Coordinates of C-alpha atoms and ligand atoms in Angstrom, one line a residue:
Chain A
X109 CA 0.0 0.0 0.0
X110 CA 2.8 2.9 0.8
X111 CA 4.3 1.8 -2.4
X112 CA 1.4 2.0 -4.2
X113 CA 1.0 6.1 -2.4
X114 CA 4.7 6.9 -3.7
X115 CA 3.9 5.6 -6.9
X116 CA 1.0 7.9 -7.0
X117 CA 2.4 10.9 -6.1
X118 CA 5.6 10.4 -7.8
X119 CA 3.3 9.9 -11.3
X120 CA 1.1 12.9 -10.6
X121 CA 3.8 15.0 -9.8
X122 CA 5.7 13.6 -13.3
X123 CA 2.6 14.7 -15.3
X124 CA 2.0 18.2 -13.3
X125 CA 5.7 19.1 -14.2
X126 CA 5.6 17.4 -17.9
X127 CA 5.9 20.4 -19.6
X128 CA 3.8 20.7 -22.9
X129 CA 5.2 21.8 -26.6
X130 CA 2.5 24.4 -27.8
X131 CA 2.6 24.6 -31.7
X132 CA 2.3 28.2 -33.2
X133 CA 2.4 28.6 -36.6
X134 CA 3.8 31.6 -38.7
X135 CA 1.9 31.7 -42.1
X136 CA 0.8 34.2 -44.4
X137 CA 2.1 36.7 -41.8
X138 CA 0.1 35.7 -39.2
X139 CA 0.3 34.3 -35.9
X140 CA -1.8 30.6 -36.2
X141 CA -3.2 30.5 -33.8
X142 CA -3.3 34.4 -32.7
X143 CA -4.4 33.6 -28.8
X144 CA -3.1 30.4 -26.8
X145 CA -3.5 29.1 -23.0
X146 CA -0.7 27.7 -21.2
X147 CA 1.0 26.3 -18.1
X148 CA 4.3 27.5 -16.5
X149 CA 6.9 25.4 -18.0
X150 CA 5.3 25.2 -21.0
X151 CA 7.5 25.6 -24.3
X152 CA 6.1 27.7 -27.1
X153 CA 7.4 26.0 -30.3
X154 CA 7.6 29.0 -33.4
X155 CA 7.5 27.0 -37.1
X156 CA 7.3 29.1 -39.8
X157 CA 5.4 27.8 -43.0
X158 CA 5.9 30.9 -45.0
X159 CA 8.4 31.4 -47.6
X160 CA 10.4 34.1 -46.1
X161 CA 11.8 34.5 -42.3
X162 CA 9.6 36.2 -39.3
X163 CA 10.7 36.9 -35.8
X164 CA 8.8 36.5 -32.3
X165 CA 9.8 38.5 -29.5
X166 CA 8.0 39.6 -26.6
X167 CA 8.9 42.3 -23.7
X168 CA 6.2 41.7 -21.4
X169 CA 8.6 41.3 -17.6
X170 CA 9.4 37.6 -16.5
X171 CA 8.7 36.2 -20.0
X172 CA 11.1 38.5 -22.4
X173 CA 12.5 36.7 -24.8
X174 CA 13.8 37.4 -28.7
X175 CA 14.1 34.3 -31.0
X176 CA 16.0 36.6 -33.7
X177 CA 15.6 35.7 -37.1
X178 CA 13.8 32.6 -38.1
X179 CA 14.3 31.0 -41.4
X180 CA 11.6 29.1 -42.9
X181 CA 11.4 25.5 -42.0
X182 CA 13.2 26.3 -38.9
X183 CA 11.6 25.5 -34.8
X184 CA 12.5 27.7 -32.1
X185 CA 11.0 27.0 -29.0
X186 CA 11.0 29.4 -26.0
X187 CA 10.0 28.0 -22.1
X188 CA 7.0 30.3 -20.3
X189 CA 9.0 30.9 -17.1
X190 CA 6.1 32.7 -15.2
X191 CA 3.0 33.6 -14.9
X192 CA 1.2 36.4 -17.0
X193 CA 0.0 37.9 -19.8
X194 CA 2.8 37.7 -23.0
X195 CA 2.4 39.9 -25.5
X196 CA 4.1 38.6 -28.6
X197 CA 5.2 40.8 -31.8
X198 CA 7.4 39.9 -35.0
X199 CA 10.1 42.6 -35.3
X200 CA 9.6 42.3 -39.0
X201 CA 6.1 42.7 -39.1
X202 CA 4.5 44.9 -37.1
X203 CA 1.1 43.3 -38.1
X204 CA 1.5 40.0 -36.3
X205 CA 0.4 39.8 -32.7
X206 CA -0.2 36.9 -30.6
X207 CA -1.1 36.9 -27.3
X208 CA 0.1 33.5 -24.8
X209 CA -1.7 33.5 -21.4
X210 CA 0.4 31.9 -19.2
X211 CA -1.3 29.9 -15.9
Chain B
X65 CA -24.9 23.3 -75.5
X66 CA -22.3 21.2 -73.2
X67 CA -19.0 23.6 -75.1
X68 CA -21.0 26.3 -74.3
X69 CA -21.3 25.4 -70.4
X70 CA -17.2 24.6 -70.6
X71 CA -16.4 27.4 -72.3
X72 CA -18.4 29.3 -70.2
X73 CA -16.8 28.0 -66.9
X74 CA -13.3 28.0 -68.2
X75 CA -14.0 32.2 -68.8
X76 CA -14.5 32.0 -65.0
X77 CA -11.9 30.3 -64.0
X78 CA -9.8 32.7 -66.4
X79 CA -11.5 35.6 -65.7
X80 CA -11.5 35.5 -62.1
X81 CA -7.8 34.8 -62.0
X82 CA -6.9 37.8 -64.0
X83 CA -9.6 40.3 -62.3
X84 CA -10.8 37.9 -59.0
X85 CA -10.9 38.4 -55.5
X86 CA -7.3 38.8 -55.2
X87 CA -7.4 41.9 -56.7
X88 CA -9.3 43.8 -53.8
X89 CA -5.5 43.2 -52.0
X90 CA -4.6 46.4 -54.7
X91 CA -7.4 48.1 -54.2
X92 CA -7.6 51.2 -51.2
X93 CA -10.3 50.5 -48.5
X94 CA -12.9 53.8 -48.4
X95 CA -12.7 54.0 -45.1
X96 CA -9.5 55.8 -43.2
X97 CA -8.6 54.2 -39.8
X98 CA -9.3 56.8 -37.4
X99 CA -8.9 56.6 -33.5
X100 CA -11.7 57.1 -31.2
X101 CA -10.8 60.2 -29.5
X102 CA -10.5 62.1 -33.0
X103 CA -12.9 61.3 -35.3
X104 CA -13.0 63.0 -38.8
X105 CA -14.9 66.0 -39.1
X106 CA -14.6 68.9 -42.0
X107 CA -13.9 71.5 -39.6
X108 CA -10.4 69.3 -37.6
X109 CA -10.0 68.7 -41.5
X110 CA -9.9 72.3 -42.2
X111 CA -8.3 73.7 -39.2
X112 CA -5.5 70.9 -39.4
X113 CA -4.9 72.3 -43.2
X114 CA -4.3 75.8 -42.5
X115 CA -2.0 74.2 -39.4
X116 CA -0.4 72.3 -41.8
X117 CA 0.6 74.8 -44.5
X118 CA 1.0 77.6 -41.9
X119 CA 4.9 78.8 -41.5
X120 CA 3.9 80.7 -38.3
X121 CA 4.6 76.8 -36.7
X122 CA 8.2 77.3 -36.9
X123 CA 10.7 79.2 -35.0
X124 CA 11.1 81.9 -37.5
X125 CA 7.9 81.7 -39.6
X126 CA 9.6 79.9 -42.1
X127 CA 8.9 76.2 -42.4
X128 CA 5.6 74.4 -42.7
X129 CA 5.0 70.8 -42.5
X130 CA 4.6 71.2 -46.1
X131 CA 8.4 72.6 -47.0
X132 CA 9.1 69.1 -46.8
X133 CA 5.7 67.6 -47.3
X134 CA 4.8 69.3 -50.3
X135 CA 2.1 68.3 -52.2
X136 CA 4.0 69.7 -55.6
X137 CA 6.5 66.8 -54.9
X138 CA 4.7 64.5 -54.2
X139 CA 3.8 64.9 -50.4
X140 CA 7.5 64.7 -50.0
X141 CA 10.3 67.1 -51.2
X142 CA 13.5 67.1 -53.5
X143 CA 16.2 67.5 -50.9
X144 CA 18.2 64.0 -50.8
X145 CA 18.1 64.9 -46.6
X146 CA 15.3 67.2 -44.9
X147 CA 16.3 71.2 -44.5
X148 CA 14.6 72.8 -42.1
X149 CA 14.8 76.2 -40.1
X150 CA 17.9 78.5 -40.8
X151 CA 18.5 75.7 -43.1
X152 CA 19.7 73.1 -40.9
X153 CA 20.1 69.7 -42.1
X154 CA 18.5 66.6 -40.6
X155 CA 19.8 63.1 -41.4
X156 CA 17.3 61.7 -43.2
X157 CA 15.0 61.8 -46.2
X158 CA 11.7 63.0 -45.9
X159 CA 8.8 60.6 -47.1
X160 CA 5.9 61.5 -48.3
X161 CA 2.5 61.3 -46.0
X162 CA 0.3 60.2 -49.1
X163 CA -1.2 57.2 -47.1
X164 CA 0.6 57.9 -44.1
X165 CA -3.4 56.9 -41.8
X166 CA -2.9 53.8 -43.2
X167 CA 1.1 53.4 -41.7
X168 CA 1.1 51.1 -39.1
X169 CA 4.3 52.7 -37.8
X170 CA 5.4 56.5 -38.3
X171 CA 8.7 56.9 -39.0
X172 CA 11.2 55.2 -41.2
X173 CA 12.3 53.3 -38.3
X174 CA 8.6 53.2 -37.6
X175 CA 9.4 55.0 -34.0
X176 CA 5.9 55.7 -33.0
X177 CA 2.4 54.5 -34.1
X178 CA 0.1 57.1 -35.0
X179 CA -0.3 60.4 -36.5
X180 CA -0.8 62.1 -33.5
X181 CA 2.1 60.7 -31.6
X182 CA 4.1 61.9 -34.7
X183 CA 3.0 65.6 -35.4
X184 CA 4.6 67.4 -32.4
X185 CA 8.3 66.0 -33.3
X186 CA 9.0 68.3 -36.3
X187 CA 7.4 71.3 -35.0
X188 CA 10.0 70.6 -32.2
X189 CA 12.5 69.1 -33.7
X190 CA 15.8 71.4 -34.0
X191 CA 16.9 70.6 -37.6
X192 CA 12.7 71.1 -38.6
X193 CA 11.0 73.5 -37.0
X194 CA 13.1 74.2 -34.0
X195 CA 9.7 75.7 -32.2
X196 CA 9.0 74.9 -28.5
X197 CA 4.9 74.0 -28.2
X198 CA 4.2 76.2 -25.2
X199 CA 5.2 78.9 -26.9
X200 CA 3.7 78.5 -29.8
X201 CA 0.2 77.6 -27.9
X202 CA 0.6 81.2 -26.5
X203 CA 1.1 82.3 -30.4
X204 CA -2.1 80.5 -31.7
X205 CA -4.2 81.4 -28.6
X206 CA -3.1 85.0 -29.6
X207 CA -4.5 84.8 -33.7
X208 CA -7.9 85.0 -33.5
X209 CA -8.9 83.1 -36.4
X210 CA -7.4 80.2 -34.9
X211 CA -8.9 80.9 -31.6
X212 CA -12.4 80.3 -33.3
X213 CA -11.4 77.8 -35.8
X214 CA -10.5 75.3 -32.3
X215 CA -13.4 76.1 -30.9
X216 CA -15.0 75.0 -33.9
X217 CA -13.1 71.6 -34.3
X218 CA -12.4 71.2 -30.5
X219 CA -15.1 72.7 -28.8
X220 CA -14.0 73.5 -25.0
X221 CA -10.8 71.2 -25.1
X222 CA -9.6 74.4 -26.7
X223 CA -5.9 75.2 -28.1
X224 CA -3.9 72.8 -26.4
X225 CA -0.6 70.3 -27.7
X226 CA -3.5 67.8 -27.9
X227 CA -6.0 69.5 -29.7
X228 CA -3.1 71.0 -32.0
X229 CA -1.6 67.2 -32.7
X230 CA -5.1 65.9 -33.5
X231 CA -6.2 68.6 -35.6
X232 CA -2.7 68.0 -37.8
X233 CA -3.4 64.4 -38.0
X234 CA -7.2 65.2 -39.5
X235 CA -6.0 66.6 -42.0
X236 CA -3.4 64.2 -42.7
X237 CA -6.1 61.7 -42.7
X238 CA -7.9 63.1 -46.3
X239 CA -4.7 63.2 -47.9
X240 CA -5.0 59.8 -49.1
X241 CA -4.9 58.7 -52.9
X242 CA -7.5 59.1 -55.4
X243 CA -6.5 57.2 -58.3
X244 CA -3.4 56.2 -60.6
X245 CA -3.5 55.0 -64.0
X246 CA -2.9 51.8 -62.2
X247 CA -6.1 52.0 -60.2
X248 CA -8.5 51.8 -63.1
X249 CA -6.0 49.3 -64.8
X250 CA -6.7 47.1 -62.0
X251 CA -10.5 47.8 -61.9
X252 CA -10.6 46.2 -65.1
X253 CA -9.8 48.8 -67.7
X254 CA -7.0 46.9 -69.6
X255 CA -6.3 49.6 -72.3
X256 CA -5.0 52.3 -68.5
X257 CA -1.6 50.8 -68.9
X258 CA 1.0 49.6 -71.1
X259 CA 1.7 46.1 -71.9
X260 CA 5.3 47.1 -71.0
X261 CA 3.7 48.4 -67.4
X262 CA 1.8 45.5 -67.4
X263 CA 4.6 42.9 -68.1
X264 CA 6.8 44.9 -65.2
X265 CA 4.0 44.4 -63.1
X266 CA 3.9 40.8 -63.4
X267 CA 7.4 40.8 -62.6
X268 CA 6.3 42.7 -60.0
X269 CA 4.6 40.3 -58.4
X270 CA 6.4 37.3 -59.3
X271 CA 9.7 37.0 -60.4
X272 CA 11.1 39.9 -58.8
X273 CA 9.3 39.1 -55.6
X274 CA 8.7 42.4 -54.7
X275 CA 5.3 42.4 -53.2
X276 CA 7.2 40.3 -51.0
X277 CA 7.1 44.0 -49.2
X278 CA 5.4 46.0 -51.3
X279 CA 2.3 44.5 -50.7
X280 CA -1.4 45.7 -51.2
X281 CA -3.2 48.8 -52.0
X282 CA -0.5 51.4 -50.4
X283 CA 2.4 48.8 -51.3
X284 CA 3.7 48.1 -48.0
X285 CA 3.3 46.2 -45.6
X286 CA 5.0 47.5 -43.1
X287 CA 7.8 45.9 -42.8
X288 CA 11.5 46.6 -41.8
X289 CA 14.5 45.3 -43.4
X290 CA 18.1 46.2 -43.6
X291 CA 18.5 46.4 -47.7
X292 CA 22.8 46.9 -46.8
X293 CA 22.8 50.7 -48.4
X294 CA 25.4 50.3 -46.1
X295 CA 25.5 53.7 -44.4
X296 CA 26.1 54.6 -40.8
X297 CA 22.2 54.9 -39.7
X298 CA 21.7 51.7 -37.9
X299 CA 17.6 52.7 -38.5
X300 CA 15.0 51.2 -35.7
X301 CA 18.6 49.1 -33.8
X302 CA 18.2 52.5 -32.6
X303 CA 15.0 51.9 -30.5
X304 CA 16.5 48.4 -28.7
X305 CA 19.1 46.4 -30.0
X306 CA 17.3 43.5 -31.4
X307 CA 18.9 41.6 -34.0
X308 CA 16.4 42.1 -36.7
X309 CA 16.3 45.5 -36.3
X310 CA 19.9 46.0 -37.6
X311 CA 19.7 48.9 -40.2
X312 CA 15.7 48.1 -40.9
X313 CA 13.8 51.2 -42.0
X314 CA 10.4 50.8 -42.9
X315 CA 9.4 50.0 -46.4
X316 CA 7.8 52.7 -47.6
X317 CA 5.1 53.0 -49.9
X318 CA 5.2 53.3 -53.9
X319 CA 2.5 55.5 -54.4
X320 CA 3.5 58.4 -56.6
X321 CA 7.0 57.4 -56.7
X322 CA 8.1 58.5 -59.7
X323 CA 7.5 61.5 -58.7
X324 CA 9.0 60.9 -54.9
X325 CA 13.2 61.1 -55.6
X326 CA 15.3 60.6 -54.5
X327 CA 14.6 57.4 -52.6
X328 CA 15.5 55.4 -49.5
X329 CA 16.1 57.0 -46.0
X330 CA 19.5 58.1 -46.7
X331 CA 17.6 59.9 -50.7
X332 CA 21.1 58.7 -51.9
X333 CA 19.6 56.9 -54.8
X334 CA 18.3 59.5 -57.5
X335 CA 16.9 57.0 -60.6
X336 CA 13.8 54.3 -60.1
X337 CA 16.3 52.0 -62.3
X338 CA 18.7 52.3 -59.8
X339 CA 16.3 51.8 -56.7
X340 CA 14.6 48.8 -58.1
X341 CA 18.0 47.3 -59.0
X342 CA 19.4 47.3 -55.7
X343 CA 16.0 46.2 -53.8
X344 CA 15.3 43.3 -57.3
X345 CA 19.1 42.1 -57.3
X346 CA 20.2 41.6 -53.5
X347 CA 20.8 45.1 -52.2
X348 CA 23.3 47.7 -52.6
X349 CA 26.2 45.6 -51.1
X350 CA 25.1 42.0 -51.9
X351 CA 27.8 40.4 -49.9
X352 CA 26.4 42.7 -46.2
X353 CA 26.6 40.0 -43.9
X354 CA 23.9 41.6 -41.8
X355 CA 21.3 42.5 -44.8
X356 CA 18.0 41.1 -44.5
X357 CA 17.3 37.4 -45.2
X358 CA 14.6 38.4 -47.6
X359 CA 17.8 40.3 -50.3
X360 CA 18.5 37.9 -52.3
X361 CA 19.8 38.3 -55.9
X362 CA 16.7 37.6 -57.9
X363 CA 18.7 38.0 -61.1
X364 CA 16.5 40.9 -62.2
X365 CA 18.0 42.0 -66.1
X366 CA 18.0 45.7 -67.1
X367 CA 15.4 45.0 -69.6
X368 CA 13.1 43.3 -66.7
X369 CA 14.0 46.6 -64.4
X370 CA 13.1 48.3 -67.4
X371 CA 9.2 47.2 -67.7
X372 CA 8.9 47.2 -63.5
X373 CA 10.0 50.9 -63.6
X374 CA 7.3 51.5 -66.6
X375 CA 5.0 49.6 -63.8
X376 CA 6.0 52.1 -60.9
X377 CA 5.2 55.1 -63.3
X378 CA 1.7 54.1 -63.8
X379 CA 1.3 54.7 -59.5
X380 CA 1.5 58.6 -59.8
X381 CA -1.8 60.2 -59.1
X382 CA -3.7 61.5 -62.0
X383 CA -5.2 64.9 -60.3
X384 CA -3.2 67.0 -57.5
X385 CA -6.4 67.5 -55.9
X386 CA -5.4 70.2 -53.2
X387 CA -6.1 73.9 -52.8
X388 CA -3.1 75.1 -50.8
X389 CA -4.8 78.4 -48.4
X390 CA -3.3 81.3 -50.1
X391 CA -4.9 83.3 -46.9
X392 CA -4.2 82.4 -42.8
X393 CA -6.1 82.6 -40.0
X394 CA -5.5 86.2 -38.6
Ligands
LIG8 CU1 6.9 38.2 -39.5

């Protein structure tokens, strides 16, 4: 029985801190999709489906972070450290917005 | 009866490729985007004019918005970099503010977002207007005709920094373009254009990849890029030093721009050959290590330049339509 109990809690604690990938797309010069929900430890993975590179960067305090240029084809992923609101931004097109709740 | 029904369906297909839905992308949307707090009326429309041409803005009555936002050039001027009061020479060129409501950054480093955030720089500015706003305030709360012509647009907010920025961006608002022999080209009337303007735009928007950035009715989209003129202005770096933002300036819009040189944010580039080249065939310095990802050498030949340029001639605007106040508020 106490083995069973640490087994248990060791296995719900594995899946509370399994972090999840989140997939957000870059296409057509748009976020895809433009709002997402996530836990702390998350990762964010970027791809980018268009032809040409994009950028993500966000300022928002606790979760700043820049993935510089992003070639087509290419993943970047990026952990959600804390929690908040991340407002998200490519530095090459001021047009694309995404916003990541983070819980 | 059943060739008929092909035939018929295959004009369709054709036709809508040629004049389809995708065409709306070239096409400007009627309505201006206008913030809450300043909606369009004719009288911040008129006041905002007289504001705009008026030299009494600058420290020695002697420069207007339009001395470098003229709309005899364009809505821009001829000076490779600005001159303003007591001829003092800014760094960079001016661009035109055809279109500017629709910029979704102001600037060519795109340093603020809207018109009104952008009209009290260059009355401050020293190499513009060199004019400090609470003096000038005093100066228009002193001329009557502007003390009425507030009240009119403003109401009781009166003659303030606020009132004076929004009633600049009204008017700024209605200068927006009215039509290009491209505009009823791409409304269906084939004969508006040559087929020499018509091949170049093809290249336009496909070989040459420039609607890569150039895009829709204003051609822009916004965008910053460093195309490696490779001069010392490290462009919107300048505002935090991420690495796309190396030497980006905005990319500007092609509206009238044969009438618009010189070109780029440095105006060292005098011909629309030369422009195109540099932005069609991997940038002014092709081997810039830090140019933008999207300059590559498309392999553009003069003769293909040739019919793009014949393209960009067919964006000028076919009517000036302005009456510049030859009398000022008193
Ligand atoms: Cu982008």
């Amino acid at each position: 029985m106490r083995k069973f109990v640490t087994l248990f809690i060791a296995l719900s604690f594995a899946t509370l801190c399994m972090a999840k990938d989140v997939i957000i797309d870059q296409k057509d010069k748009t976020f895809i999709p433009t709002k997402v929900t996530v836990h702390v430890g998350d990762n964010i993975v970027f791809k980018n489906s268009d032809g040409f590179a994009h950028n993500a960067f966000s300022d928002n305090k606790n979760n700043e972070f820049d993935i510089g240029m992003q070639r087509p084809g290419e993943d970047i992923s990026v952990k959600m450290k804390h929690v908040g609101i991340v407002e998200v931004e490519c530095a090459i097109h001021p047009n694309m917005h995404l916003k990541i709740v983070v819980k | 009866m059943k060739n008929l029904i092909i035939l018929s369906l295959l004009g369709l297909v054709f036709g809508s490729a040629l004049f389809g839905a995708d065409n709306s992308r070239w096409i400007r949307p009627a309505d201006v985007p206008v913030p809450k707090d300043n909606k369009i009326t004719p009288e911040r429309v008129k006041l905002g004019k007289y504001l705009y041409f008026d030299t009494r803005l600058s420290k020695n009555d002697s420069v207007s918005c339009a001395t470098c936002h003229s709309p005899f050039t364009a809505w821009a001027d001829k000076n490779d970099k600005a001159i303003g009061v007591y001829n003092r020479q800014g760094t960079r060129n001016s661009p035109t503010i055809l279109n500017s409501a629709y910029n979704l950054r102001q600037f060519w480093d795109g340093r603020v977002k809207t018109l009104e955030q952008q009209a009290l720089g260059p009355i401050q500015a020293n190499v513009e207007m060199d004019m400090n706003l609470t003096v000038l305030i005093e100066k228009l709360k002193n001329i009557r005709g502007y003390v009425k012509l507030f009240k009119s647009a403003y109401g009781d907010e009166g003659i303030t920094k606020d009132t004076l920025a929004k009633a600049i961006a009204s008017f700024e608002r209605s200068v927006v373009s009215k039509g290009s022999p491209f505009d009823r080209f791409i409304r269906g009337d084939k004969t508006a254009i040559s087929k020499k303007a018509q091949e170049g735009f093809k290249l336009f928007s496909g070989k040459a990849r420039c609607n890569l950035c150039h895009d829709k009715f204003n051609f822009t989209d916004g965008s910053f890029h460093n195309i490696a003129l490779g001069d010392s202005d490290i462009g919107r770096y300048a505002m935090k030093k991420r690495p796309a933002w190396y030497h980006a300036f905005k990319t500007p819009t092609l509206r009238n721009i044969a009438k618009s040189s010189p070109y780029f944010h440095d105006g060292s580039v005098k011909t629309l050959v030369e422009a195109t080249t540099i932005c069609a065939n991997g940038g002014r310095f092709k081997n810039d290590k830090k140019k933008s990802l999207y300059m590559i050498d498309n392999h553009i030949s003069a003769d293909e330049i040739e019919l793009i340029v014949a393209f960009l001639q067919t964006l000028s605007e076919e009517s000036l339509d302005i009456n510049i106040p030859d009398k000022f508020p008193q």
